[in-house]
Tab-separated table of C-alpha atoms and ligand atoms in Angstrom:
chain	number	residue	atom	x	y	z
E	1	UNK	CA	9.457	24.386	2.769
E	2	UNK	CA	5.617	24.163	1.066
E	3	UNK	CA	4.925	20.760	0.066
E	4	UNK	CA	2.145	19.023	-1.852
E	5	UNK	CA	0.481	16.098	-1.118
E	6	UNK	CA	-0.999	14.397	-3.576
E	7	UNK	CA	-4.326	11.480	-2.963
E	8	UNK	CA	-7.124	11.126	-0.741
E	9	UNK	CA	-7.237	8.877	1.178
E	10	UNK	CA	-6.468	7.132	4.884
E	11	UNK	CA	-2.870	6.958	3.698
E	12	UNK	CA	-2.486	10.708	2.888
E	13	UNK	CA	-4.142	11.424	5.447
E	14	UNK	CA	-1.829	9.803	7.987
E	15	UNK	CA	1.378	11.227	5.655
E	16	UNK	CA	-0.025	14.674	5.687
E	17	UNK	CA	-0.769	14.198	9.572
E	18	UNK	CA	2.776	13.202	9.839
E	19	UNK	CA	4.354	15.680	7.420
E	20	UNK	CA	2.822	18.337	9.239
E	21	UNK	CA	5.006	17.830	12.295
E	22	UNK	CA	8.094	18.545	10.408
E	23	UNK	CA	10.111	21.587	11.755
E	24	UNK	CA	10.869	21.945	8.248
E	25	UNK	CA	7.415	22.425	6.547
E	26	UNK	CA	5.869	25.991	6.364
E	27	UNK	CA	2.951	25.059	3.910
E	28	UNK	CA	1.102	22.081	3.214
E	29	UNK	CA	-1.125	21.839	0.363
E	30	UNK	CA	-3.023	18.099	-0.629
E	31	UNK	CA	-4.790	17.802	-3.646
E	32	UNK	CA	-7.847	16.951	-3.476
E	33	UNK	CA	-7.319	15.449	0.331
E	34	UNK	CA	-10.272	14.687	2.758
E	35	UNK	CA	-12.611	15.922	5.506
E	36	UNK	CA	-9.946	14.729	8.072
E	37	UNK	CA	-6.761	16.075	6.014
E	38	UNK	CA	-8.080	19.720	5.820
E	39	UNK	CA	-7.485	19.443	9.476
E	40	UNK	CA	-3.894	19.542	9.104
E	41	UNK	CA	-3.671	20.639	5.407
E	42	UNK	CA	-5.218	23.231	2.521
E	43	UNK	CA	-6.771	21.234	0.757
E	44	UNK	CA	-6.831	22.669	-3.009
E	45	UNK	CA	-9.205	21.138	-5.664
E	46	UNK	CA	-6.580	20.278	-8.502
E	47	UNK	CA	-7.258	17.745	-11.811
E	48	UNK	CA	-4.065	15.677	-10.111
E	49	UNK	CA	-4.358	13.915	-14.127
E	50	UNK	CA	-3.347	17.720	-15.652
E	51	UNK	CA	0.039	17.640	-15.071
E	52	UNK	CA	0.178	20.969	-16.243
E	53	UNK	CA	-2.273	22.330	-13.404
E	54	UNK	CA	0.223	20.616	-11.004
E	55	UNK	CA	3.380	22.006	-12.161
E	56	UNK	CA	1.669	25.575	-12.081
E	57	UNK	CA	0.140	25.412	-9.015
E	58	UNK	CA	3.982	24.328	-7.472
E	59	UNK	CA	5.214	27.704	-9.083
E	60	UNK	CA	2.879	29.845	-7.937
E	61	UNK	CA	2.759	28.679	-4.335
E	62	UNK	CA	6.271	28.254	-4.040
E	63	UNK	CA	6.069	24.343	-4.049
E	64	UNK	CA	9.343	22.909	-3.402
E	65	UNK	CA	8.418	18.909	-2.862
E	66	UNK	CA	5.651	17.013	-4.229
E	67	UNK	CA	4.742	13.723	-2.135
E	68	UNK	CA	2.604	11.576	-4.419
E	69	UNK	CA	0.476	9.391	-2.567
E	70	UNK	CA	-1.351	6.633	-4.715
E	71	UNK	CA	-0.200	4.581	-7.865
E	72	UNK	CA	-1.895	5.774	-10.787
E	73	UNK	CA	-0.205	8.967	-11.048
E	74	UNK	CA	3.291	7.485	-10.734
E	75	UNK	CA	2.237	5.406	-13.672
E	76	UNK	CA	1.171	8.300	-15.196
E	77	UNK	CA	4.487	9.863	-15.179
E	78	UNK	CA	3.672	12.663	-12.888
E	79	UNK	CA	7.360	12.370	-11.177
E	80	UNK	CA	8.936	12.650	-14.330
E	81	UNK	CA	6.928	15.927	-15.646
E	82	UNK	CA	7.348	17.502	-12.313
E	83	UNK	CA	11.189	16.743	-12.324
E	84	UNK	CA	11.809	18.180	-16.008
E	85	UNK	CA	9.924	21.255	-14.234
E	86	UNK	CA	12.542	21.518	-11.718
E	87	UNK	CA	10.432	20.650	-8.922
E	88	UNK	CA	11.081	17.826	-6.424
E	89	UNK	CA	9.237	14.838	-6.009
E	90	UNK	CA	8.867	11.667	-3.977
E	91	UNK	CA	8.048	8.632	-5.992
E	92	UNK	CA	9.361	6.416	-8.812
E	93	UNK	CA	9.658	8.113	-12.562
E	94	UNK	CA	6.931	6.241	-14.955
E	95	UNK	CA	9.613	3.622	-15.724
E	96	UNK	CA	10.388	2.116	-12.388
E	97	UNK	CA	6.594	2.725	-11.341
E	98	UNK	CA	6.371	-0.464	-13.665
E	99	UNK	CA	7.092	-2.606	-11.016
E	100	UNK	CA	3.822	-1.784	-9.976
E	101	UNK	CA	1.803	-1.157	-13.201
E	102	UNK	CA	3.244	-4.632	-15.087
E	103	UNK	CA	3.226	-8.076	-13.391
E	104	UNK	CA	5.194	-9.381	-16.425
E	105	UNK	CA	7.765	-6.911	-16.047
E	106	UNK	CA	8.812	-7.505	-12.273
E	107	UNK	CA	8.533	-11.519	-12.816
E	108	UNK	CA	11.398	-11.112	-15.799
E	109	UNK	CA	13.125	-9.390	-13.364
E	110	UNK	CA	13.056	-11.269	-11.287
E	111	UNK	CA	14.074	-14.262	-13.595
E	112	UNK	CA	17.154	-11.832	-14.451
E	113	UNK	CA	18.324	-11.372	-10.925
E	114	UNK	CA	17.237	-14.724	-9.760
E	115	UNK	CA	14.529	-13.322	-6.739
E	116	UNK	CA	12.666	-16.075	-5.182
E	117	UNK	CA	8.892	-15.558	-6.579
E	118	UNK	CA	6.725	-18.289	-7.748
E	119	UNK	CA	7.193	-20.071	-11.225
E	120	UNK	CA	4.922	-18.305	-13.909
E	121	UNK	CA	4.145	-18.227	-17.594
E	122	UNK	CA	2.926	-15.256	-19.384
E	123	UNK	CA	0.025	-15.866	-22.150
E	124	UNK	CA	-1.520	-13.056	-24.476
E	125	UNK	CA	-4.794	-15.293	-25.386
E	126	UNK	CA	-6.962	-17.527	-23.766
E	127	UNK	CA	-6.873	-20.815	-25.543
E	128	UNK	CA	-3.220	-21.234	-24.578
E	129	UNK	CA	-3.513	-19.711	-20.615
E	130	UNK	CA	-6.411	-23.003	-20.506
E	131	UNK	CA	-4.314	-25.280	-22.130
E	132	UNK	CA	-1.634	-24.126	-19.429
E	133	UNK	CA	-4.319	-24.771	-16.371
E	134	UNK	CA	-5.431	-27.745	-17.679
E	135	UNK	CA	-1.903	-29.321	-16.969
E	136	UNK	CA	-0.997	-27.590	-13.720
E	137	UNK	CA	-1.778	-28.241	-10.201
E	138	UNK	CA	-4.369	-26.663	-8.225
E	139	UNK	CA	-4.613	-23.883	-6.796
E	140	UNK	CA	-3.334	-21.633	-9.266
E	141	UNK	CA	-3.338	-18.150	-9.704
E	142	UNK	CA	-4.377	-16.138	-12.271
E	143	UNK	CA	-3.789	-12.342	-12.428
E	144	UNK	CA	-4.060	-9.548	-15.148
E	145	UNK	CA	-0.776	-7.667	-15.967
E	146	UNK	CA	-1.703	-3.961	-15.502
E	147	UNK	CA	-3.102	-2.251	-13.014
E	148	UNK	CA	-6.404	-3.098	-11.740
E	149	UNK	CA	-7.451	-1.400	-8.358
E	150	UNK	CA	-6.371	-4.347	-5.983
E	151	UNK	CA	-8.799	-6.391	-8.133
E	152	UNK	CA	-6.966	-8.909	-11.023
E	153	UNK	CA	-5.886	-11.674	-9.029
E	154	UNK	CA	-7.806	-14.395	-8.813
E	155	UNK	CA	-6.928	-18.293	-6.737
E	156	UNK	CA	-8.523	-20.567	-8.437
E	157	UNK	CA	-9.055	-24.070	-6.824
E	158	UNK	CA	-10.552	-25.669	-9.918
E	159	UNK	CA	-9.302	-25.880	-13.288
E	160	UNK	CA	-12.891	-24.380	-14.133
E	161	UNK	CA	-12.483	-21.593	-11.529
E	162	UNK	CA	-9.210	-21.025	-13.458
E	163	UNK	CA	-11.072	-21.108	-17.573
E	164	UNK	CA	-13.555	-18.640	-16.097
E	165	UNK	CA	-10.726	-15.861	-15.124
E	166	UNK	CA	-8.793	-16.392	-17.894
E	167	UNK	CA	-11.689	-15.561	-19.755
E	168	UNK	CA	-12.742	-12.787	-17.338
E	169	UNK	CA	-9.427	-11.148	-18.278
E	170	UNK	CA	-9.378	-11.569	-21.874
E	171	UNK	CA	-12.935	-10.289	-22.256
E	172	UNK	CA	-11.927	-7.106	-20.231
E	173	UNK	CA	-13.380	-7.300	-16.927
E	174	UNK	CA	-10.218	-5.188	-15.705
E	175	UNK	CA	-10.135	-3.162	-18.854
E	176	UNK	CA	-6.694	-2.880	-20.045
E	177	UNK	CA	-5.228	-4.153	-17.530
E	178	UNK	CA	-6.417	-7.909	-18.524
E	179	UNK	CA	-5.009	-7.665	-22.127
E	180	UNK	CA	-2.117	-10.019	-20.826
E	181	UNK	CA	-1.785	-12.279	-18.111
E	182	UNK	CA	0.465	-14.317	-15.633
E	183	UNK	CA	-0.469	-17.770	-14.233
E	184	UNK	CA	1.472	-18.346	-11.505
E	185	UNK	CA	2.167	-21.376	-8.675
E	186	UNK	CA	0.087	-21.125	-5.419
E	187	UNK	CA	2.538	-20.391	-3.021
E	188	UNK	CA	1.934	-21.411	1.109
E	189	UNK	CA	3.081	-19.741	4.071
E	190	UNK	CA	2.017	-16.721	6.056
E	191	UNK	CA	2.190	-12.731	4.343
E	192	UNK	CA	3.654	-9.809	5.320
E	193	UNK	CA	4.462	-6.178	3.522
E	194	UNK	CA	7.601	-5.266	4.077
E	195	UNK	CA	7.912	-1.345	3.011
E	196	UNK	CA	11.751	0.283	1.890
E	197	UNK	CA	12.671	3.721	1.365
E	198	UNK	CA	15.024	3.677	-1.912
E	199	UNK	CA	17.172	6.050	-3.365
E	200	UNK	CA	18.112	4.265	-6.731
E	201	UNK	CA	21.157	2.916	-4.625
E	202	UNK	CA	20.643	2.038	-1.458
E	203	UNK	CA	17.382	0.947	0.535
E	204	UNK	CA	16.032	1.943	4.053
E	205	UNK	CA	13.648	-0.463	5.770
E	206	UNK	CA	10.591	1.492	7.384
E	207	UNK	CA	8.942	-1.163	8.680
E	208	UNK	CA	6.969	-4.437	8.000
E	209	UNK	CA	3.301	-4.544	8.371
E	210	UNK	CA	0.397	-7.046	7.718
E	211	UNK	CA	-2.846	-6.286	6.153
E	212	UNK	CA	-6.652	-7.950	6.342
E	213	UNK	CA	-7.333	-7.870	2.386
E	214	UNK	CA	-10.671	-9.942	2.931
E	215	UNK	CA	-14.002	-8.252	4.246
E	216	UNK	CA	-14.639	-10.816	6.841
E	217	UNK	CA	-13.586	-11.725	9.994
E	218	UNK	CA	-11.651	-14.949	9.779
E	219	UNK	CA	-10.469	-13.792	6.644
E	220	UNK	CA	-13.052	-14.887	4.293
E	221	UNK	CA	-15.622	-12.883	1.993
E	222	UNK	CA	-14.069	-10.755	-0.479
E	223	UNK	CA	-10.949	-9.376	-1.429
E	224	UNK	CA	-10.759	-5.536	-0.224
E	225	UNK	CA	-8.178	-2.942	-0.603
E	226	UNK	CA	-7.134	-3.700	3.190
E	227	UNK	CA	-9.581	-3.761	6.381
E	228	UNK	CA	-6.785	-2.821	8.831
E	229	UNK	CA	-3.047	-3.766	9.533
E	230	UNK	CA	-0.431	-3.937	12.309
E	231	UNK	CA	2.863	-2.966	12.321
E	232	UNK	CA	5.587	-4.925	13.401
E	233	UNK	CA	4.905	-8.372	12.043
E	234	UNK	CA	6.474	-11.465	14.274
E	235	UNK	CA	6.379	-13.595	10.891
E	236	UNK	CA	9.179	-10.982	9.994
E	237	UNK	CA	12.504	-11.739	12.324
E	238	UNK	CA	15.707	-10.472	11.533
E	239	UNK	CA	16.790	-13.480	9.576
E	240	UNK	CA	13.518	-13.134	6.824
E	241	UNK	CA	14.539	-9.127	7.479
E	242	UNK	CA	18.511	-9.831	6.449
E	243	UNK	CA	16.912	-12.142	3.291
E	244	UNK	CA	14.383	-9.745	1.755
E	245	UNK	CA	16.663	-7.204	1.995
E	246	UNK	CA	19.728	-9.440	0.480
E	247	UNK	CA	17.914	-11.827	-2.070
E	248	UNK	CA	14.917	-9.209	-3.009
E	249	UNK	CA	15.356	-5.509	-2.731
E	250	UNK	CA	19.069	-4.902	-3.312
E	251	UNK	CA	18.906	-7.077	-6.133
E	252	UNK	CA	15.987	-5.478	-7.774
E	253	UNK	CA	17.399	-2.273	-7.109
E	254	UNK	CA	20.497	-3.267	-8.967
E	255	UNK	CA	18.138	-4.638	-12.354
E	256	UNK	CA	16.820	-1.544	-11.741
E	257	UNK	CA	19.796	0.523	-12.288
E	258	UNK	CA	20.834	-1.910	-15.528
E	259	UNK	CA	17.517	-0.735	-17.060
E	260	UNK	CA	18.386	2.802	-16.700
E	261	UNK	CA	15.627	3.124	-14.301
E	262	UNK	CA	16.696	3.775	-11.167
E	263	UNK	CA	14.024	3.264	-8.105
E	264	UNK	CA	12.905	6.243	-6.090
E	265	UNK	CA	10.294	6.246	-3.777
E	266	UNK	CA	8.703	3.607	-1.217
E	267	UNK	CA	8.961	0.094	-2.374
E	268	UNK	CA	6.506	-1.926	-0.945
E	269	UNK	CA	7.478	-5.681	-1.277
E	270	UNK	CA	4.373	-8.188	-0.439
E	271	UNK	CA	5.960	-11.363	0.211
E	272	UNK	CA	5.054	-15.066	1.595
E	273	UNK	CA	7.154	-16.059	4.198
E	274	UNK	CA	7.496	-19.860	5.004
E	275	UNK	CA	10.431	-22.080	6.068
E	276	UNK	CA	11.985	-22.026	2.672
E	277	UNK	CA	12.228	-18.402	3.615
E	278	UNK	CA	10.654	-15.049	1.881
E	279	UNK	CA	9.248	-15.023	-1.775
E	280	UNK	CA	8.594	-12.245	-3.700
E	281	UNK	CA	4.243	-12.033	-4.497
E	282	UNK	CA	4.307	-8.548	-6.048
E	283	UNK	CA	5.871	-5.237	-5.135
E	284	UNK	CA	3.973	-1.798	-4.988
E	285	UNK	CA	5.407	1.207	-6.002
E	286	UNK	CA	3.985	3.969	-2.860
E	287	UNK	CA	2.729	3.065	0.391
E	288	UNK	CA	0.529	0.489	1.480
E	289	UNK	CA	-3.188	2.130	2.634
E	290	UNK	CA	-3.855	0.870	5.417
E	291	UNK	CA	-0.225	-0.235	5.939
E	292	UNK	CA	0.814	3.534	5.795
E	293	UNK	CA	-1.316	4.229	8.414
E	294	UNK	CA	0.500	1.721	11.518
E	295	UNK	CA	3.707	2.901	10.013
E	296	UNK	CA	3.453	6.629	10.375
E	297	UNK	CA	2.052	6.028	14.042
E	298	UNK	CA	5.274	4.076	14.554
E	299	UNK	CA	8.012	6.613	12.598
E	300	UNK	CA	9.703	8.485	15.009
E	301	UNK	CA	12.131	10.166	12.235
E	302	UNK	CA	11.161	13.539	10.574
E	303	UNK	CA	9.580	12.127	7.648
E	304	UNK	CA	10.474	15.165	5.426
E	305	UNK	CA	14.247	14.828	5.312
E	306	UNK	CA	13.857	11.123	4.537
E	307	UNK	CA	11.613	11.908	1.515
E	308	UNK	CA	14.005	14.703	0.333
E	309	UNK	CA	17.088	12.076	1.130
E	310	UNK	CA	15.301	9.499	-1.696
E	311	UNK	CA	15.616	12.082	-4.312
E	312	UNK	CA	19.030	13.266	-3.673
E	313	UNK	CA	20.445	9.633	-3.212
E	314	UNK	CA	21.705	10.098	0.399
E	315	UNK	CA	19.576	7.666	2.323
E	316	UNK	CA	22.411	6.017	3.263
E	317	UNK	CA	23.223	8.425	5.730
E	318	UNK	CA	19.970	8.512	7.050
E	319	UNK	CA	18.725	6.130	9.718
E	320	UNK	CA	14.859	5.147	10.569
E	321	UNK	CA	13.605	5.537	14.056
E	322	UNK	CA	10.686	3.544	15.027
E	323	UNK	CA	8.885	3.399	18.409
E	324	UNK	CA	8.679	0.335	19.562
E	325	UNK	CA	5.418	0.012	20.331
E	326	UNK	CA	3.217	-1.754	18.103
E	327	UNK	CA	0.687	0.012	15.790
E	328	UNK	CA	-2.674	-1.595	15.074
E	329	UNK	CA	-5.524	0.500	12.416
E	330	UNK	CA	-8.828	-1.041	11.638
E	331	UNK	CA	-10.420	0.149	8.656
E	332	UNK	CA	-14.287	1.344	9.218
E	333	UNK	CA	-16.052	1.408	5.979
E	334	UNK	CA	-19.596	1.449	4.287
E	335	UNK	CA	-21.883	-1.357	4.764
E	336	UNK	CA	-21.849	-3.253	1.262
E	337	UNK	CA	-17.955	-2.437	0.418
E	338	UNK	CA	-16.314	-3.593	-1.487
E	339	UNK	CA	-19.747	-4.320	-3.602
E	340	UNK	CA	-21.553	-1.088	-3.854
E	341	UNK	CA	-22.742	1.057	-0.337
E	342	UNK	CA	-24.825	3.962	0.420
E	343	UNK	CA	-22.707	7.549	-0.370
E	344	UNK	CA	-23.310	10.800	1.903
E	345	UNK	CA	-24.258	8.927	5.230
E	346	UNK	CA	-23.712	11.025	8.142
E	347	UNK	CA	-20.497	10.200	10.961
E	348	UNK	CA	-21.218	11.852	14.464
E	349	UNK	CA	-18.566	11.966	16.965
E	350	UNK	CA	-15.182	10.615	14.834
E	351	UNK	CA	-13.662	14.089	15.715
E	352	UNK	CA	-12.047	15.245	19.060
E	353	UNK	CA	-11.012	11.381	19.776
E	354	UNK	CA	-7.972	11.197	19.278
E	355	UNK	CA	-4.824	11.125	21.727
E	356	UNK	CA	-1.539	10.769	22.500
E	357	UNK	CA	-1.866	7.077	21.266
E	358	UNK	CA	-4.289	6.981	19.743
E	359	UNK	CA	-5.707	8.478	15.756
E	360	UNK	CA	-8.674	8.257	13.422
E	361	UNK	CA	-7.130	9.071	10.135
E	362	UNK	CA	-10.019	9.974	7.332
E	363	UNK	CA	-10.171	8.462	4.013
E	364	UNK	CA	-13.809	8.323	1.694
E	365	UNK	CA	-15.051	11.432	3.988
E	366	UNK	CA	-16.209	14.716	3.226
E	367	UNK	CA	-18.094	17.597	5.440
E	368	UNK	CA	-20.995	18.733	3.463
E	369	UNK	CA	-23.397	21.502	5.159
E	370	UNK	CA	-21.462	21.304	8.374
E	371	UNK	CA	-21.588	17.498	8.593
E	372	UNK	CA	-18.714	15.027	8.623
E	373	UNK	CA	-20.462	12.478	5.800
E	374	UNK	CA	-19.154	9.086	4.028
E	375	UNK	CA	-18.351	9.300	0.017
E	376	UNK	CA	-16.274	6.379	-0.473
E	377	UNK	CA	-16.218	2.686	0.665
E	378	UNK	CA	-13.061	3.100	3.364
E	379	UNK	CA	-13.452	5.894	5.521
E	380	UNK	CA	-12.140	5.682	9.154
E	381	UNK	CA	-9.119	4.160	10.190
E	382	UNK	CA	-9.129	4.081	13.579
E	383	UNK	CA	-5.058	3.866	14.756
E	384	UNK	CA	-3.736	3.583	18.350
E	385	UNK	CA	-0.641	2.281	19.464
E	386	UNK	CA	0.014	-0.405	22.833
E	387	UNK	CA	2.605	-2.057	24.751
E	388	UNK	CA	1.771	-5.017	22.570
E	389	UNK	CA	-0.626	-5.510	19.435
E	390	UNK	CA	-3.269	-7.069	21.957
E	391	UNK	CA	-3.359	-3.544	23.813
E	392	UNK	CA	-3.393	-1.591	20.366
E	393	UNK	CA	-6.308	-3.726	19.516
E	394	UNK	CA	-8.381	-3.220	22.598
E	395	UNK	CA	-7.180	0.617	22.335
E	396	UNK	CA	-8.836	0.730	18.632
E	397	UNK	CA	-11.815	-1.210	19.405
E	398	UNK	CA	-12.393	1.159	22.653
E	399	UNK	CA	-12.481	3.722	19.945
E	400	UNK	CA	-14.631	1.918	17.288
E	401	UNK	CA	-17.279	2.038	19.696
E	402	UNK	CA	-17.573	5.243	20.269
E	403	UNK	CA	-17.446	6.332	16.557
E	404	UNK	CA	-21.774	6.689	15.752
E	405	UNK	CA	-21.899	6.328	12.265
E	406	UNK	CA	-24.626	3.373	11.773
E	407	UNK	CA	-23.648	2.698	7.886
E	408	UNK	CA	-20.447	2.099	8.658
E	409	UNK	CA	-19.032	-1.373	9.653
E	410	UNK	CA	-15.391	-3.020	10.862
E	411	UNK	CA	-13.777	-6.311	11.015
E	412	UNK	CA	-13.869	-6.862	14.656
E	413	UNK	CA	-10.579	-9.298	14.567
E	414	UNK	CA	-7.749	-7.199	13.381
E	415	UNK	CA	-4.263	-8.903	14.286
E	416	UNK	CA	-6.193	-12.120	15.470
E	417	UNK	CA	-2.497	-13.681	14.230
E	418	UNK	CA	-0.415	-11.449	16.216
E	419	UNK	CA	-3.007	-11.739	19.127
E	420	UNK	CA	-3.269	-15.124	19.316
E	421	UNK	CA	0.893	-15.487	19.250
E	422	UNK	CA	1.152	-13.161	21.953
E	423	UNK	CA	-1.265	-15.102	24.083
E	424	UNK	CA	0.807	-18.543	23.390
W	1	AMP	P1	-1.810	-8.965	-5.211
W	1	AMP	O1	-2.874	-8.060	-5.756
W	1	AMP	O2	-0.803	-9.423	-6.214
W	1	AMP	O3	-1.289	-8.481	-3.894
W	1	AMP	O4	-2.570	-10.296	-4.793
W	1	AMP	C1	-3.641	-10.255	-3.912
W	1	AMP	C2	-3.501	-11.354	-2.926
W	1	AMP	O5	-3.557	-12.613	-3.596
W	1	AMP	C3	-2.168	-11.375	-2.194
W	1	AMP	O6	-2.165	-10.531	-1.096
W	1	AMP	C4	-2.102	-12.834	-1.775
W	1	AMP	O7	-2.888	-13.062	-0.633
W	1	AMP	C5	-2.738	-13.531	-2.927
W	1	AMP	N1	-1.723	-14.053	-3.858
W	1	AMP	C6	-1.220	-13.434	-4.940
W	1	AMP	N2	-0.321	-14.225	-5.559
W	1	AMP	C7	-0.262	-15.370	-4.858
W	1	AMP	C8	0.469	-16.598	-4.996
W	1	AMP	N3	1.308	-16.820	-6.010
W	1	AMP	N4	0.267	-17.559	-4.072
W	1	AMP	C9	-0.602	-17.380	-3.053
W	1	AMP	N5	-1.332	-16.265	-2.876
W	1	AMP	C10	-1.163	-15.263	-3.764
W	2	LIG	N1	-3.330	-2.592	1.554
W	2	LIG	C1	-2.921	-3.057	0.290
W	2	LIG	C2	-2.418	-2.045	-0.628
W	2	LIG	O1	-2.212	-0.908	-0.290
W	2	LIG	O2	-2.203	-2.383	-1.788
């Protein structure tokens, strides 16, 4: 089977990286794919906003699944255009993608199906979102409705904090995206992503994961779009497991279905976990980047007949394999991400490193005249797998070291939770 993958980045890289392994695949095309994807990919320079120039490009080459990687083309309706074209693709149709591209939309959800998430209010203007504030306890959170590149979500601690990003969305700092808002209670407890394979009907669980959204170490500075994850997370045992799966996904799938929307695709729940049990923060509609990246090293299954088995609704026959070693990435990127950074800096030595446990999956990286260069703010995730997350960690780091890139910088205490709870 030729398949295409669509995105660029660490993500698609470790899908492609794992695609390619499939007995089943004879061709794998990514569009427009990375430095470290042409490795195990062609990678073929295609307007992935034409959906036209997609659905051609499948004909000619004989495309028979499309794997689309990030979530602006799912909003964009590329699964839909490529379906009426009578090609196959992973990912939710334009309508379900809105549990993704509105925040509005998933909280009246899930007010219909009654899924724990925190108590909200939607405004349209700003003098009644600071009226709101102005009564509510602190923190709150404010975030825009659309989608806004991981930015649009702002805690504010002081009613003023809160004025300011109300206004900061109505004046269009996120474009669009900030034309309507959410406020929403603060909620406590610790986060994890917990990521499902769905099939309209039933769910698979692939795994749960947490992410380091801030820059810093400690978790300050910040907000990124993730500075390196592990995969499994303690916070999640099988009782939160049974409850996500019981009180949040099945039931959303089911709202789904009323709406004549079915889900497809990889549902990635974020949640806060405390001893209330699991609440629903937001759910993404692909995989998490850099979450993707600790669950492919983990997935033992063929990940192509899972894919296919989302689109012909017969996950339920399918099973997921994981090894049971943990999986630990940490995200090198440019010095002054996520503000703005130097583009075209040269990496030596990130190739020929990796090993049995042990892979750098590419993201912002191109080769230009021979050299392996920078061209985005992410652009190493260095992956390894251990007997425990401590071991993963010290495998990564080992391999941080030896990566010479001096514009590039790391968080040096990825899975400091899961660390510190292994070491009592
Ligand atoms: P999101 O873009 O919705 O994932 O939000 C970004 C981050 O903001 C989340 O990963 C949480 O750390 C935090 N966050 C969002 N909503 C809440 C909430 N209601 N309570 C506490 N933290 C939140
Ligand atoms: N790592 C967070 C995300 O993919 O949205």
């Amino acid at each position: 089977m030729n398949v295409l993958l669509i995105g660029s980045g660490g993500r698609e890289h470790a899908l492609a990286w794992k695609i390619a392994q499939s007995p089943l695949l004879d061709k794998l095309y990514c569009a427009p794919g990375n430095a470290g994807i042409a490795n195990v990919a062609n990678c073929v320079d295609l307007d992935v906003g034409d959906h036209a120039v997609i659905i051609q490009f499948c004909q000619k080459q004989n495309v028979k699944l499309v794997v689309v990687g990030p979530e602006v083309p799912l909003v964009n309706g590329l699964v839909d255009d490529l379906e009426k074209a009578g090609i196959a693709a992973f990912g939710p149709s334009t309508k379900a993608a809105a549990l993704e591209g509105s925040k509005t939309f998933t909280k009246e959800l899930c007010d219909r199906k009654n899924i724990p998430t925190a108590q909200y209010q939607h405004f349209n203007n700003a003098p009644k979102a600071k009226a709101y504030v102005r009564n509510h306890s602190m923190p709150v959170v404010i975030k825009a409705d659309g989608l806004a590149a991981g930015k649009g979500v702002i805690i504010a601690q002081t009613v003023l904090e809160a004025s300011n990003a109300i206004d900061d969305c109505f004046e269009g700092e996120y474009g669009d995206a900030g034309a309507e808002i959410i406020i929403e209670d603060f909620l406590k407890g610790e986060e994890a992503s917990m990521f499902y394979l769905c099939d309209g009907e039933a769910a698979l669980l692939l795994g749960a994961a947490q992410d380091h959204k801030r820059v810093g170490e400690g978790d300050t500075g910040p907000n990124t779009g993730g500075m390196g994850a592990y995969s499994p997370a303690a916070v999640v045992d099988d009782k939160v497991e049974r409850q996500v799966m019981d009180e949040i996904i099945l039931p959303t799938l089911e709202g789904m279905r009323e709406m004549g929307a079915p889900f497809k695709g990889v549902l990635y729940a974020g949640l806060m976990i405390d001893d209330d049990g699991p609440k629903l923060i937001e759910y993404n509609v692909r995989f998490g980047d850099p979450e993707c990246q600790v669950l492919m090293m983990r997935l033992e299954n063929d990940l192509l007949p899972l894919l296919m088995a989302t689109i012909d609704t017969s996950l339920a026959a399918q099973q997921v394999v994981l090894n049971p070693e943990p999986a630990l990435t940490v995200v090198m990127a440019s010095i002054g991400y996520p503000g703005s950074y130097a583009k075209g800096t040269v990496i030596l030595s990130a190739d020929g490193l990796n090993g049995d446990n042990c892979q750098i999956f590419h993201a912002g990286t191109a080769l230009q005249d021979g050299n392996l260069v920078a061209i985005g703010g992410r652009v190493l995730n260095i992956t390894s797998r251990g007997k425990n997350v401590g071991e993963a960690q010290a495998r990564a780091y080992q391999l941080v070291d030896r990566i010479d890139w001096p514009q590039g910088f790391c968080r040096r205490d990825i899975g400091w939770r899961a660390v510190e709870r292994e070491n009592g």
